[in-house]
Amino acid sequence: MAQSQHRTVPDEVTGDLYAEIQTFYARQMRRADALDIEGFADTFTPDGEVVHADGGRTRGRDEMVAAMRARLPRYQGVATQHWFGHLLVERLADGALGVSYYTLVAQSEGGGLSFQPAYTVDDVLVREPGGALLTRSRIIRRNTPGQR
Amino acid sequence: MAQSQHRTVPDEVTGDLYAEIQTFYARQMRRADALDIEGFADTFTPDGEVVHADGGRTRGRDEMVAAMRARLPRYQGVATQHWFGHLLVERLADGALGVSYYTLVAQSEGGGLSFQPAYTVDDVLVREPGGALLTRSRIIRRNTPGQR
Amino acid sequence: MAQSQHRTVPDEVTGDLYAEIQTFYARQMRRADALDIEGFADTFTPDGEVVHADGGRTRGRDEMVAAMRARLPRYQGVATQHWFGHLLVERLADGALGVSYYTLVAQSEGGGLSFQPAYTVDDVLVREPGGALLTRSRIIRRNTPGQR
């Protein structure tokens, strides 16, 4: 089979970009899992929006921080790790990056490890003037049975 | 310790190729998990073969589609996510790509998340003339205890 | 938003390096999971150190091999897979690579899959003169609840 220059991904999704996005999420999730709410919110644009699986929605960092603080009691004494997989990256028309991924939330309490139901997430990432990535929007959906 | 130009991986396994392969699997698994059987089969070569952990084998897209349709009842009402990890990529003599990886299958039914036993998979990927990747063969093995 | 040359990661953490490190771990973990103790120890520097979550510490390959052999009985009949996620890579002042990641250990025994509590790991990787990566140190920590 002849080798071709064409690739499965758009030429602009380079290995450098893919590694940069994985690194961005690795830092963002460490903040979430450390309950560093303000640090986590700083990885979103000031007007960043999140739509949660239960339909809840926050717009902007203040609403995000308030909602996360309200949920804190659920995380006391619980060690959480958000895991991501199967990242798909595409360049959007306005120059932003659309990134979709699977996510599992593992929680250790006492001696066991348990998992929340699985989710699929669709993010839009943008670059601030200095060049660092920020999340402009996040839509979290419960993983649901395929339909046939 | 002196820095060297030599790397742990063959020079041909670049970050671009690694990201391209991860993207290929991210798309392929979304089709599997959405029960998009025909779309999933389209990511295999027309003569693509799969050997399953239980010894079952399909050769070609028609056999694959028929076998997947026969298994559909197990997936009704079950939300599935196939997770991949530890991808190892090597260039094969004929220009194809040998890719091996760990896989876990997470399933949500009602309120809980459960996992099938773990598997290790060995794929051979090739490029069609247009350049997109396709799976030419897949061997799925149950993860078994190490031997000493 | 203006596109910038600046990126979220230091310019030296390229896609090629990130893929190389993922490949290094994919090979190292296959050896661990296959109970290839000597092969696993060969992926560490001769003086490589490991600090375990329970406080145990080994220094050098001989101590590592002895400690792993002592733990072997726990792995008889158990199929293990170590999974890694959220790799963070940074260049250290002496030219070594600091790599941190999440890890889950999945174990199949009989028909089920179970997980050990989750861990976070901090490695230092260096290159031997030939250029291949080796682990110089590894600190394994139990994932603990965030503090607020």
Coordinates of C-alpha atoms in Angstrom, one line a residue:
Chain A
M1 CA 0.0 0.0 0.0
A2 CA 1.6 3.3 -1.1
Q3 CA 2.6 5.6 1.7
S4 CA 0.9 8.9 1.5
Q5 CA 1.4 12.3 3.1
H6 CA -2.2 12.5 4.1
R7 CA -3.0 11.7 7.7
T8 CA -6.0 10.7 9.7
V9 CA -6.0 14.0 11.5
P10 CA -6.1 17.5 10.1
D11 CA -2.5 18.7 9.5
E12 CA -2.9 21.3 12.2
V13 CA -3.3 18.7 15.0
T14 CA 0.3 18.0 15.5
G15 CA 1.9 15.9 18.2
D16 CA 3.1 19.1 19.8
L17 CA -0.5 20.4 20.1
Y18 CA -1.8 17.1 21.3
A19 CA 0.8 16.9 24.0
E20 CA 0.1 20.5 25.0
I21 CA -3.6 19.8 25.4
Q22 CA -2.9 16.6 27.5
T23 CA -0.6 18.7 29.7
F24 CA -3.2 21.4 30.1
Y25 CA -5.8 18.8 31.3
A26 CA -3.2 17.1 33.5
R27 CA -2.7 20.4 35.4
Q28 CA -6.4 21.3 35.4
M29 CA -7.4 18.0 36.9
R30 CA -4.7 18.1 39.5
R31 CA -6.3 21.4 40.7
A32 CA -9.8 19.9 40.7
D33 CA -8.7 16.8 42.5
A34 CA -6.7 18.9 45.1
L35 CA -10.0 20.9 45.7
D36 CA -8.0 24.0 44.5
I37 CA -11.2 25.7 43.4
E38 CA -9.8 29.1 42.6
G39 CA -6.8 27.5 40.8
F40 CA -9.2 25.4 38.8
A41 CA -11.4 28.4 37.9
D42 CA -8.3 30.2 36.7
T43 CA -7.9 27.6 33.9
F44 CA -11.2 28.9 32.5
T45 CA -11.8 32.1 30.6
P46 CA -13.4 34.8 32.9
D47 CA -16.7 34.1 31.1
G48 CA -16.2 30.4 30.8
E49 CA -19.3 28.3 30.9
V50 CA -19.9 24.8 32.2
V51 CA -23.0 22.7 31.6
H52 CA -23.1 19.7 34.0
A53 CA -24.6 16.3 33.3
D54 CA -27.5 17.0 35.6
G55 CA -28.4 20.1 33.6
G56 CA -26.9 22.6 36.0
R57 CA -25.1 25.5 34.3
T58 CA -22.5 28.1 35.5
R59 CA -21.4 31.1 33.5
G60 CA -18.2 32.9 34.6
R61 CA -15.6 32.2 37.3
D62 CA -17.7 33.5 40.2
E63 CA -20.6 31.3 39.5
M64 CA -18.2 28.3 39.0
V65 CA -16.4 28.9 42.3
A66 CA -19.7 29.3 44.2
A67 CA -21.1 26.1 42.8
M68 CA -17.9 24.2 43.5
R69 CA -17.8 25.5 47.1
A70 CA -21.4 24.4 47.6
R71 CA -20.4 20.8 46.5
L72 CA -17.4 20.6 48.7
P73 CA -19.0 18.6 51.5
R74 CA -19.3 15.6 49.2
Y75 CA -15.5 15.6 48.8
Q76 CA -14.4 15.7 52.4
G77 CA -12.5 12.6 53.2
V78 CA -12.7 11.4 49.7
A79 CA -9.7 11.2 47.5
T80 CA -10.7 11.9 43.9
Q81 CA -9.0 11.4 40.6
H82 CA -10.5 12.4 37.3
W83 CA -9.2 10.3 34.4
F84 CA -9.4 11.3 30.7
G85 CA -9.2 9.2 27.6
H86 CA -9.6 9.2 23.8
L87 CA -9.0 12.9 23.3
L88 CA -10.2 14.2 19.9
V89 CA -9.0 17.6 18.8
E90 CA -10.3 19.7 16.0
R91 CA -9.6 23.3 14.9
L92 CA -12.7 25.4 14.9
A93 CA -13.5 28.2 12.4
D94 CA -12.7 31.0 14.9
G95 CA -9.3 29.6 15.7
A96 CA -10.4 27.9 19.0
L97 CA -9.9 24.2 19.7
G98 CA -12.8 21.8 20.1
V99 CA -11.7 18.9 22.3
S100 CA -13.8 15.9 23.2
Y101 CA -12.9 13.1 25.7
Y102 CA -14.1 10.3 27.8
T103 CA -13.8 10.8 31.6
L104 CA -14.0 8.5 34.6
V105 CA -14.1 9.8 38.2
A106 CA -12.3 7.4 40.6
Q107 CA -12.9 7.9 44.3
S108 CA -11.0 6.3 47.3
E109 CA -12.8 6.3 50.6
G110 CA -11.4 4.1 53.3
G111 CA -9.9 1.1 51.6
G112 CA -11.8 0.9 48.4
L113 CA -11.9 2.5 45.0
S114 CA -15.2 3.3 43.4
F115 CA -16.2 5.0 40.2
Q116 CA -18.9 7.5 39.3
P117 CA -20.9 6.7 36.1
A118 CA -18.8 7.5 33.0
Y119 CA -19.1 10.8 31.1
T120 CA -18.2 12.3 27.7
V121 CA -17.1 15.9 27.7
D122 CA -17.0 18.5 24.9
D123 CA -14.7 21.5 25.5
V124 CA -13.8 24.6 23.6
L125 CA -10.2 25.8 24.4
V126 CA -8.8 29.2 23.5
R127 CA -5.5 30.9 23.9
E128 CA -5.1 34.0 26.1
P129 CA -2.9 36.7 24.6
G130 CA 0.2 35.3 26.4
G131 CA -0.6 32.0 24.6
A132 CA -1.6 29.7 27.4
L133 CA -4.7 27.6 26.9
L134 CA -7.9 28.3 28.8
T135 CA -11.3 26.5 28.8
R136 CA -14.0 28.7 27.3
S137 CA -16.8 26.2 27.6
R138 CA -17.4 22.6 28.9
I139 CA -20.4 20.4 28.3
I140 CA -20.5 17.3 30.4
R141 CA -22.8 14.4 29.4
R142 CA -23.6 11.2 31.1
N143 CA -22.5 8.3 28.9
T144 CA -25.7 6.7 27.7
P145 CA -26.4 3.5 25.8
G146 CA -25.9 3.6 22.1
Q147 CA -29.1 3.6 20.1
R148 CA -30.0 1.1 17.4
Chain B
M1 CA 24.9 12.4 31.9
A2 CA 25.5 13.6 28.3
Q3 CA 22.5 14.3 26.2
S4 CA 22.3 12.1 23.2
Q5 CA 20.3 12.3 19.9
H6 CA 19.2 8.7 20.4
R7 CA 15.8 8.1 21.8
T8 CA 13.9 5.3 23.4
V9 CA 11.7 4.9 20.4
P10 CA 12.6 4.3 16.8
D11 CA 13.0 7.7 15.1
E12 CA 10.1 7.1 13.0
V13 CA 7.6 7.0 15.9
T14 CA 7.2 10.7 16.1
G15 CA 4.8 12.7 18.3
D16 CA 2.8 13.4 15.2
L17 CA 2.3 9.7 14.4
Y18 CA 1.6 8.9 18.1
A19 CA -1.1 11.6 18.2
E20 CA -2.5 10.4 14.9
I21 CA -2.9 6.9 16.2
Q22 CA -4.5 8.0 19.4
T23 CA -7.0 10.1 17.3
F24 CA -7.7 7.1 15.1
Y25 CA -8.6 5.0 18.1
A26 CA -10.6 7.8 19.7
R27 CA -12.8 7.9 16.6
Q28 CA -13.0 4.1 16.2
M29 CA -14.0 3.6 19.9
R30 CA -16.7 6.3 19.7
R31 CA -18.3 4.4 16.9
A32 CA -18.0 1.1 18.8
D33 CA -19.5 2.6 21.9
A34 CA -22.3 4.3 20.0
L35 CA -23.1 0.9 18.5
D36 CA -22.4 2.3 15.0
I37 CA -21.5 -1.1 13.7
E38 CA -21.2 -0.1 10.0
G39 CA -19.1 3.0 10.9
F40 CA -16.9 0.8 13.1
A41 CA -16.4 -1.7 10.3
D42 CA -15.4 1.1 8.0
T43 CA -12.3 1.7 10.1
F44 CA -11.1 -1.7 9.1
T45 CA -9.7 -2.8 5.8
P46 CA -12.2 -4.7 3.6
D47 CA -10.5 -7.9 4.5
G48 CA -9.7 -6.9 8.1
E49 CA -9.5 -9.7 10.6
V50 CA -10.3 -9.8 14.3
V51 CA -9.5 -12.6 16.7
H52 CA -11.5 -12.3 19.9
A53 CA -10.4 -13.3 23.4
D54 CA -12.8 -16.3 23.4
G55 CA -11.2 -17.6 20.2
G56 CA -13.9 -16.3 17.8
R57 CA -12.6 -15.0 14.6
T58 CA -14.0 -12.8 11.8
R59 CA -12.5 -12.1 8.4
G60 CA -13.7 -9.1 6.4
R61 CA -16.3 -6.4 7.1
D62 CA -19.4 -8.6 6.4
E63 CA -18.5 -11.2 9.0
M64 CA -17.6 -8.5 11.5
V65 CA -20.9 -6.7 11.0
A66 CA -22.8 -9.9 11.3
A67 CA -21.0 -10.9 14.5
M68 CA -21.5 -7.5 16.1
R69 CA -25.2 -7.5 15.2
A70 CA -25.5 -10.9 16.8
R71 CA -24.0 -9.5 20.0
L72 CA -26.2 -6.4 20.1
P73 CA -28.7 -7.6 22.7
R74 CA -26.0 -7.6 25.4
Y75 CA -25.6 -3.8 24.9
Q76 CA -29.2 -2.7 25.0
G77 CA -29.6 -0.3 27.9
V78 CA -25.9 -0.5 28.7
A79 CA -23.7 2.5 28.2
T80 CA -20.2 1.3 27.2
Q81 CA -16.9 3.0 27.1
H82 CA -13.8 1.2 25.8
W83 CA -10.6 2.7 27.4
F84 CA -7.1 2.3 25.9
G85 CA -3.7 2.8 27.5
H86 CA 0.0 2.3 27.2
L87 CA 0.1 2.4 23.3
L88 CA 3.2 0.9 21.9
V89 CA 3.9 1.7 18.2
E90 CA 6.4 0.0 15.9
R91 CA 7.1 0.2 12.2
L92 CA 6.7 -3.2 10.5
A93 CA 8.8 -4.4 7.6
D94 CA 6.1 -3.9 5.0
G95 CA 5.4 -0.3 6.1
A96 CA 2.4 -1.2 8.3
L97 CA 2.2 -0.1 11.9
G98 CA 2.1 -2.6 14.8
V99 CA 0.2 -1.1 17.7
S100 CA -0.3 -2.8 21.0
Y101 CA -2.3 -1.5 24.0
Y102 CA -4.1 -2.3 27.2
T103 CA -7.9 -2.0 27.1
L104 CA -10.6 -1.8 29.8
V105 CA -14.3 -1.9 29.0
A106 CA -16.4 0.2 31.4
Q107 CA -20.2 -0.3 31.5
S108 CA -22.9 1.8 33.1
E109 CA -26.2 0.1 33.8
G110 CA -28.6 1.8 36.1
G111 CA -26.5 3.7 38.7
G112 CA -23.3 1.7 38.8
L113 CA -20.1 1.4 36.7
S114 CA -18.7 -2.1 36.2
F115 CA -15.7 -3.4 34.2
Q116 CA -15.1 -6.4 32.1
P117 CA -11.9 -8.3 32.7
A118 CA -8.9 -6.4 31.2
Y119 CA -7.5 -7.2 27.7
T120 CA -4.3 -6.6 25.8
V121 CA -4.7 -6.0 22.0
D122 CA -2.3 -6.2 19.1
D123 CA -3.3 -4.4 16.0
V124 CA -1.8 -3.9 12.6
L125 CA -2.7 -0.6 11.0
V126 CA -2.2 0.4 7.4
R127 CA -2.8 3.5 5.3
E128 CA -5.3 3.5 2.5
P129 CA -4.2 5.3 -0.7
G130 CA -5.8 8.6 0.6
G131 CA -3.6 8.2 3.6
A132 CA -6.2 7.6 6.4
L133 CA -5.4 4.8 8.8
L134 CA -7.4 1.5 8.8
T135 CA -7.1 -1.6 11.0
R136 CA -5.9 -4.6 9.0
S137 CA -5.9 -7.1 11.9
R138 CA -6.7 -7.1 15.6
I139 CA -5.9 -9.8 18.2
I140 CA -7.6 -9.4 21.5
R141 CA -6.2 -11.4 24.5
R142 CA -7.5 -11.7 28.0
N143 CA -5.0 -10.2 30.4
T144 CA -3.6 -13.3 32.2
P145 CA -1.3 -13.6 35.3
G146 CA 2.4 -13.2 34.7
Q147 CA 4.4 -16.4 34.8
R148 CA 7.3 -17.0 37.0
Chain C
M1 CA -8.2 36.2 20.3
A2 CA -4.8 36.6 18.7
Q3 CA -2.8 33.4 18.1
S4 CA 0.5 33.4 19.9
Q5 CA 3.7 31.5 19.7
H6 CA 3.6 30.9 23.5
R7 CA 2.3 27.5 24.6
T8 CA 1.0 26.0 27.8
V9 CA 4.1 23.8 28.1
P10 CA 7.8 24.8 28.1
D11 CA 8.9 24.7 24.4
E12 CA 11.2 21.8 25.3
V13 CA 8.3 19.4 26.0
T14 CA 7.6 18.5 22.4
G15 CA 5.1 16.0 21.1
D16 CA 8.1 13.8 20.2
L17 CA 9.3 13.8 23.8
Y18 CA 5.8 13.2 25.2
A19 CA 5.3 10.2 22.9
E20 CA 8.8 8.9 23.8
I21 CA 8.0 9.0 27.6
Q22 CA 4.6 7.4 27.1
T23 CA 6.4 4.6 25.1
F24 CA 9.0 4.2 27.9
Y25 CA 6.2 3.7 30.4
A26 CA 4.2 1.4 28.1
R27 CA 7.3 -0.9 27.9
Q28 CA 8.2 -0.6 31.6
M29 CA 4.6 -1.5 32.8
R30 CA 4.4 -4.5 30.4
R31 CA 7.5 -5.8 32.2
A32 CA 6.0 -5.1 35.6
D33 CA 2.7 -6.7 34.7
A34 CA 4.4 -9.8 33.2
L35 CA 6.3 -10.2 36.5
D36 CA 9.5 -9.7 34.5
I37 CA 11.3 -8.4 37.6
E38 CA 14.8 -8.3 36.1
G39 CA 13.6 -6.7 32.9
F40 CA 11.7 -4.1 35.0
A41 CA 14.8 -3.4 37.1
D42 CA 16.7 -2.8 33.9
T43 CA 14.5 0.2 33.2
F44 CA 16.0 1.9 36.2
T45 CA 19.5 3.4 36.7
P46 CA 21.8 1.0 38.6
D47 CA 21.4 3.2 41.7
G48 CA 17.7 3.9 41.0
E49 CA 15.5 4.6 44.1
V50 CA 11.9 3.8 44.7
V51 CA 9.9 5.1 47.7
H52 CA 6.6 3.2 48.1
A53 CA 3.3 4.4 49.3
D54 CA 3.7 2.5 52.5
G55 CA 7.1 4.1 53.2
G56 CA 9.2 1.3 52.1
R57 CA 12.3 2.3 50.1
T58 CA 14.7 0.5 47.8
R59 CA 18.0 1.9 46.5
G60 CA 19.7 0.2 43.5
R61 CA 18.6 -2.7 41.3
D62 CA 19.5 -5.5 43.7
E63 CA 17.3 -4.1 46.5
M64 CA 14.5 -3.5 44.0
V65 CA 14.7 -7.1 42.7
A66 CA 14.8 -8.6 46.1
A67 CA 11.8 -6.6 47.3
M68 CA 9.8 -7.5 44.2
R69 CA 10.6 -11.2 44.6
A70 CA 9.4 -11.0 48.2
R71 CA 6.1 -9.6 47.0
L72 CA 5.6 -12.2 44.2
P73 CA 3.2 -14.5 46.1
R74 CA 0.6 -11.7 46.1
Y75 CA 0.6 -11.8 42.3
Q76 CA 0.3 -15.6 41.7
G77 CA -2.9 -16.2 39.7
V78 CA -3.7 -12.5 39.6
A79 CA -3.6 -10.7 36.2
T80 CA -2.4 -7.1 36.8
Q81 CA -2.4 -4.0 34.7
H82 CA -0.9 -0.7 35.8
W83 CA -2.7 2.2 34.1
F84 CA -1.2 5.7 33.8
G85 CA -2.8 9.0 33.1
H86 CA -2.3 12.8 33.1
L87 CA 1.4 12.7 32.5
L88 CA 3.1 16.0 33.3
V89 CA 6.7 16.5 32.0
E90 CA 9.2 19.1 33.0
R91 CA 12.8 19.7 32.3
L92 CA 14.9 19.8 35.4
A93 CA 17.9 22.0 36.0
D94 CA 20.4 19.1 35.6
G95 CA 18.9 18.0 32.3
A96 CA 16.9 15.2 33.8
L97 CA 13.1 14.9 33.2
G98 CA 10.6 15.2 36.0
V99 CA 7.5 13.2 35.2
S100 CA 4.4 13.0 37.4
Y101 CA 1.3 10.9 36.7
Y102 CA -1.8 9.3 38.1
T103 CA -1.8 5.5 38.3
L104 CA -4.5 2.9 38.9
V105 CA -3.8 -0.8 39.3
A106 CA -6.4 -3.1 37.9
Q107 CA -6.4 -6.8 38.9
S108 CA -8.3 -9.7 37.4
E109 CA -8.8 -12.7 39.6
G110 CA -11.4 -15.3 38.5
G111 CA -14.1 -13.4 36.7
G112 CA -13.9 -10.0 38.2
L113 CA -11.9 -6.8 37.9
S114 CA -10.9 -4.9 41.0
F115 CA -8.7 -1.9 41.7
Q116 CA -6.2 -1.0 44.3
P117 CA -6.5 2.5 45.8
A118 CA -5.3 5.2 43.4
Y119 CA -1.8 6.6 43.5
T120 CA 0.2 9.6 42.2
V121 CA 3.8 9.1 41.2
D122 CA 6.7 11.5 40.8
D123 CA 9.6 10.1 38.6
V124 CA 12.9 11.5 37.6
L125 CA 14.0 10.1 34.2
V126 CA 17.5 10.4 32.7
R127 CA 19.2 9.3 29.5
E128 CA 21.9 6.7 29.5
P129 CA 24.9 7.5 27.1
G130 CA 23.2 5.6 24.3
G131 CA 20.2 7.8 24.7
A132 CA 17.6 5.5 26.1
L133 CA 15.5 6.7 29.1
L134 CA 15.9 5.1 32.5
T135 CA 14.1 5.9 35.8
R136 CA 16.5 7.4 38.4
S137 CA 13.9 7.8 41.1
R138 CA 10.3 7.1 41.8
I139 CA 8.1 8.3 44.6
I140 CA 4.7 6.7 44.9
R141 CA 2.0 8.3 47.0
R142 CA -1.5 7.2 47.9
N143 CA -4.0 9.6 46.5
T144 CA -5.4 11.4 49.5
P145 CA -8.4 13.7 49.9
G146 CA -7.8 17.3 48.9
Q147 CA -7.5 19.7 51.8
R148 CA -9.6 22.8 52.3

